CSV table of C-alpha atoms and ligand atoms in Angstrom, one decimal:
chain,number,residue,atom,x,y,z
A,1,MET,CA,0.0,0.0,0.0
A,2,GLY,CA,1.4,3.3,-1.1
A,3,ARG,CA,1.7,6.1,1.4
A,4,ARG,CA,1.8,9.1,-0.9
A,5,ILE,CA,-1.7,10.4,-0.5
A,6,LEU,CA,-3.4,13.5,-1.9
A,7,PHE,CA,-6.7,14.9,-0.6
A,8,ILE,CA,-8.9,16.8,-2.9
A,9,GLY,CA,-12.1,18.5,-1.9
A,10,PRO,CA,-13.7,21.9,-1.8
A,11,PRO,CA,-12.9,24.4,1.0
A,12,GLY,CA,-14.7,23.4,4.2
A,13,VAL,CA,-15.2,19.7,3.3
A,14,GLY,CA,-13.1,18.6,6.2
A,15,LYS,CA,-9.9,17.7,4.3
A,16,GLY,CA,-7.7,19.1,7.0
A,17,THR,CA,-9.3,17.1,9.8
A,18,GLN,CA,-9.2,13.8,7.8
A,19,ALA,CA,-5.7,14.5,6.6
A,20,LYS,CA,-4.5,14.9,10.2
A,21,ARG,CA,-6.1,11.6,11.2
A,22,LEU,CA,-4.6,9.8,8.3
A,23,VAL,CA,-1.2,11.3,9.1
A,24,ASP,CA,-1.4,10.0,12.6
A,25,ALA,CA,-2.4,6.5,11.4
A,26,LEU,CA,0.3,6.3,8.7
A,27,GLY,CA,3.2,8.1,10.5
A,28,VAL,CA,4.0,10.3,7.5
A,29,PRO,CA,4.1,14.2,7.5
A,30,HIS,CA,1.0,16.3,6.8
A,31,VAL,CA,2.0,18.7,4.0
A,32,ALA,CA,-0.8,21.3,4.0
A,33,SER,CA,-0.2,24.2,1.6
A,34,GLY,CA,-2.8,26.5,3.2
A,35,ASP,CA,-1.3,26.0,6.7
A,36,MET,CA,2.2,26.6,5.4
A,37,LEU,CA,1.1,29.8,3.6
A,38,ARG,CA,-0.7,31.0,6.7
A,39,GLU,CA,2.5,30.3,8.7
A,40,ALA,CA,4.5,32.3,6.2
A,41,VAL,CA,2.1,35.2,6.6
A,42,ALA,CA,2.2,35.0,10.4
A,43,ASN,CA,6.0,35.0,10.3
A,44,ASP,CA,6.0,37.9,7.8
A,45,THR,CA,8.4,36.1,5.5
A,46,GLU,CA,9.0,37.2,1.9
A,47,LEU,CA,6.7,34.5,0.7
A,48,GLY,CA,4.0,35.5,3.2
A,49,ARG,CA,4.2,39.1,2.2
A,50,GLU,CA,3.8,38.1,-1.4
A,51,ALA,CA,1.0,35.6,-0.8
A,52,VAL,CA,-1.3,37.4,1.6
A,53,ARG,CA,-3.2,39.5,-0.9
A,54,TYR,CA,-4.2,36.5,-3.0
A,55,MET,CA,-5.3,34.5,0.1
A,56,GLU,CA,-7.4,37.3,1.5
A,57,ALA,CA,-9.2,37.7,-1.9
A,58,GLY,CA,-9.8,33.9,-2.1
A,59,GLU,CA,-7.5,33.7,-5.2
A,60,LEU,CA,-4.8,31.1,-5.7
A,61,VAL,CA,-1.3,32.1,-4.8
A,62,PRO,CA,0.8,32.1,-8.0
A,63,ASP,CA,1.9,28.6,-9.0
A,64,LYS,CA,5.6,29.5,-9.0
A,65,LEU,CA,5.6,30.4,-5.3
A,66,VAL,CA,3.6,27.5,-4.1
A,67,ILE,CA,5.4,24.9,-6.2
A,68,ALA,CA,8.8,26.1,-4.9
A,69,MET,CA,7.5,26.0,-1.3
A,70,ILE,CA,6.1,22.4,-1.6
A,71,GLU,CA,9.1,21.0,-3.5
A,72,ARG,CA,11.4,22.3,-0.8
A,73,ARG,CA,9.1,20.6,1.8
A,74,LEU,CA,9.0,17.2,0.0
A,75,ARG,CA,12.8,17.1,-0.2
A,76,LYS,CA,13.1,17.0,3.6
A,77,GLN,CA,14.0,13.6,4.9
A,78,ASP,CA,10.8,12.9,6.8
A,79,ALA,CA,8.8,12.9,3.5
A,80,TYR,CA,11.0,10.1,2.1
A,81,CYS,CA,8.5,7.3,3.1
A,82,GLY,CA,5.4,9.1,2.2
A,83,TYR,CA,3.2,12.2,2.9
A,84,VAL,CA,-0.3,13.3,3.0
A,85,LEU,CA,-0.7,16.3,0.6
A,86,ASP,CA,-3.6,18.6,1.5
A,87,GLY,CA,-4.2,21.7,-0.7
A,88,PHE,CA,-1.5,21.0,-3.2
A,89,PRO,CA,-1.6,20.4,-6.2
A,90,ARG,CA,-4.6,22.6,-6.6
A,91,ASN,CA,-4.6,22.9,-10.4
A,92,VAL,CA,-3.3,20.9,-13.3
A,93,ARG,CA,-0.2,23.1,-13.7
A,94,GLN,CA,0.9,22.3,-10.1
A,95,ALA,CA,0.2,18.6,-10.7
A,96,GLU,CA,2.4,18.6,-13.8
A,97,ALA,CA,5.2,20.3,-11.9
A,98,LEU,CA,4.9,17.7,-9.2
A,99,THR,CA,5.0,14.8,-11.7
A,100,GLU,CA,8.0,16.5,-13.4
A,101,THR,CA,10.0,16.6,-10.2
A,102,LEU,CA,9.0,13.4,-8.5
A,103,GLY,CA,7.7,11.3,-11.3
A,104,ASP,CA,4.4,9.4,-11.8
A,105,ASP,CA,4.6,7.8,-8.4
A,106,ALA,CA,4.6,11.2,-6.6
A,107,ILE,CA,1.0,10.2,-5.7
A,108,ASP,CA,-0.3,6.7,-5.0
A,109,THR,CA,-3.9,7.5,-4.1
A,110,VAL,CA,-6.1,10.5,-4.5
A,111,LEU,CA,-9.0,10.7,-2.0
A,112,VAL,CA,-11.8,13.0,-3.3
A,113,LEU,CA,-14.0,14.2,-0.4
A,114,GLU,CA,-17.5,15.1,-1.5
A,115,VAL,CA,-20.2,17.2,0.1
A,116,THR,CA,-22.9,19.5,-1.3
A,117,GLU,CA,-22.2,23.2,-1.9
A,118,GLU,CA,-24.9,24.3,0.6
A,119,GLU,CA,-23.5,22.2,3.4
A,120,ILE,CA,-20.1,23.7,2.6
A,121,VAL,CA,-21.2,27.3,2.8
A,122,GLU,CA,-22.9,26.6,6.1
A,123,ARG,CA,-19.8,24.8,7.5
A,124,LEU,CA,-17.5,27.6,6.4
A,125,LEU,CA,-19.6,30.4,7.9
A,126,LYS,CA,-19.6,28.5,11.2
A,127,ARG,CA,-15.8,28.2,11.0
A,128,ALA,CA,-15.5,31.9,10.2
A,129,ALA,CA,-17.4,32.7,13.4
A,130,ILE,CA,-15.1,30.5,15.5
A,131,GLU,CA,-11.7,31.1,13.9
A,132,GLY,CA,-12.1,34.5,12.5
A,133,ARG,CA,-10.3,33.7,9.2
A,134,SER,CA,-10.3,36.7,6.9
A,135,ASP,CA,-11.1,34.6,3.8
A,136,ASP,CA,-14.3,33.1,5.3
A,137,ASP,CA,-17.0,35.7,4.5
A,138,GLU,CA,-19.7,34.6,2.2
A,139,PRO,CA,-18.7,36.2,-1.1
A,140,THR,CA,-15.2,35.0,-0.6
A,141,ILE,CA,-16.4,31.5,0.2
A,142,ARG,CA,-18.5,31.4,-3.0
A,143,HIS,CA,-15.5,32.7,-5.0
A,144,ARG,CA,-13.2,30.0,-3.5
A,145,LEU,CA,-15.8,27.3,-4.4
A,146,GLU,CA,-15.9,28.7,-8.0
A,147,ILE,CA,-12.1,28.4,-8.1
A,148,PHE,CA,-12.3,24.9,-6.8
A,149,ARG,CA,-14.7,23.9,-9.6
A,150,THR,CA,-12.7,25.6,-12.4
A,151,GLU,CA,-9.1,25.0,-11.2
A,152,THR,CA,-9.1,22.0,-8.8
A,153,GLU,CA,-11.8,19.7,-10.1
A,154,PRO,CA,-9.9,19.0,-13.3
A,155,LEU,CA,-7.3,17.2,-11.2
A,156,ILE,CA,-9.8,14.4,-10.8
A,157,ASP,CA,-9.4,13.6,-14.5
A,158,TYR,CA,-5.6,14.2,-14.3
A,159,TYR,CA,-5.3,11.5,-11.6
A,160,THR,CA,-8.2,9.4,-12.9
A,161,ASP,CA,-6.5,6.0,-12.3
A,162,LYS,CA,-5.7,6.8,-8.7
A,163,VAL,CA,-9.0,8.4,-7.6
A,164,GLN,CA,-11.2,7.1,-4.8
A,165,ARG,CA,-14.3,9.1,-4.0
A,166,VAL,CA,-15.3,9.5,-0.4
A,167,ASP,CA,-18.6,10.7,0.9
A,168,GLY,CA,-17.8,13.5,3.3
A,169,VAL,CA,-21.1,13.7,5.1
A,170,GLY,CA,-21.3,12.2,8.6
A,171,THR,CA,-19.3,12.3,11.7
A,172,ILE,CA,-15.5,12.6,11.7
A,173,ASP,CA,-15.2,8.9,12.6
A,174,GLN,CA,-17.7,7.8,9.9
A,175,VAL,CA,-15.8,9.8,7.2
A,176,PHE,CA,-12.4,8.6,8.4
A,177,CYS,CA,-13.7,5.0,8.2
A,178,ARG,CA,-14.5,5.6,4.5
A,179,VAL,CA,-11.2,7.4,4.0
A,180,VAL,CA,-9.3,4.3,5.2
A,181,SER,CA,-11.4,1.9,3.0
A,182,GLY,CA,-10.8,4.2,0.1
A,183,MET,CA,-7.1,3.6,0.6
A,184,ILE,CA,-7.2,-0.1,0.6
A,185,CYS,CA,-9.7,-0.5,-2.2
B,201,LIG,P1,-9.3,25.7,2.2
B,201,LIG,O1,-9.1,24.3,2.5
B,201,LIG,O2,-10.3,26.3,3.2
B,201,LIG,O3,-9.7,26.0,0.8
B,201,LIG,P2,-6.5,26.2,2.5
B,201,LIG,O4,-6.1,26.3,3.9
B,201,LIG,O5,-6.1,25.0,1.8
B,201,LIG,O6,-8.1,26.5,2.4
B,201,LIG,O7,-5.9,27.4,1.6
B,201,LIG,C1,-6.2,28.8,2.0
B,201,LIG,C2,-5.7,29.7,0.8
B,201,LIG,O8,-4.3,29.5,0.6
B,201,LIG,C3,-6.3,29.5,-0.6
B,201,LIG,O9,-7.5,30.1,-0.7
B,201,LIG,C4,-5.2,30.0,-1.5
B,201,LIG,O10,-5.2,31.4,-1.5
B,201,LIG,C5,-3.9,29.6,-0.8
B,201,LIG,N1,-3.4,28.3,-1.3
B,201,LIG,C6,-3.3,27.1,-0.6
B,201,LIG,N2,-2.8,26.2,-1.3
B,201,LIG,C7,-2.6,26.7,-2.5
B,201,LIG,C8,-2.1,26.2,-3.8
B,201,LIG,N3,-1.7,24.9,-3.9
B,201,LIG,N4,-2.0,27.0,-4.8
B,201,LIG,C9,-2.3,28.3,-4.7
B,201,LIG,N5,-2.8,28.8,-3.6
B,201,LIG,C10,-3.0,28.1,-2.5
């Protein structure tokens, strides 16, 4: 069983939560582009200063910056035996860059988490109230969903042979159970 996993799913689907559980179960690092970018912003690094305006508008950060950030991360020793990618690649150009650097086996399994758009908007508005994320107001959420459909969904075709669809509605435990069965199917 391969341990190079990619999660795909719209914002608010619970990718981060499921990715963390899978990381604990597999003992591989969680490589979450959104977390890494927020950390760069918080630390006021050059990357953070460049990325912040795109993030706040719900736009994708330019491919060049994100690709460099992730490639640097995946070269670290702890990623040698696998990783759970969460948020990257987010479009076909990023996926092609990853294939170019690490080859076809950069990803073994693609887990696609699915929930309805209405459920997502509701979940994200709730998260905005709790976490106070600046990219979580309703117009920005709708914009991020639109970007997901146009930019990220085509990845499902790009990785077609590796895709397992997972129903994202239910408790965290129920969904995790489906995630694990998606990996061994
Ligand atoms: P969510 O899962 O809620 O969509 P993330 O935490 O994954 O959010 O990402 C937050 C923001 O960080 C995105 O809206 C985008 O601006 C930026 N970002 C994260 N990953 C990428 C990526 N692979 N390419 C471009 N921008 C990214």
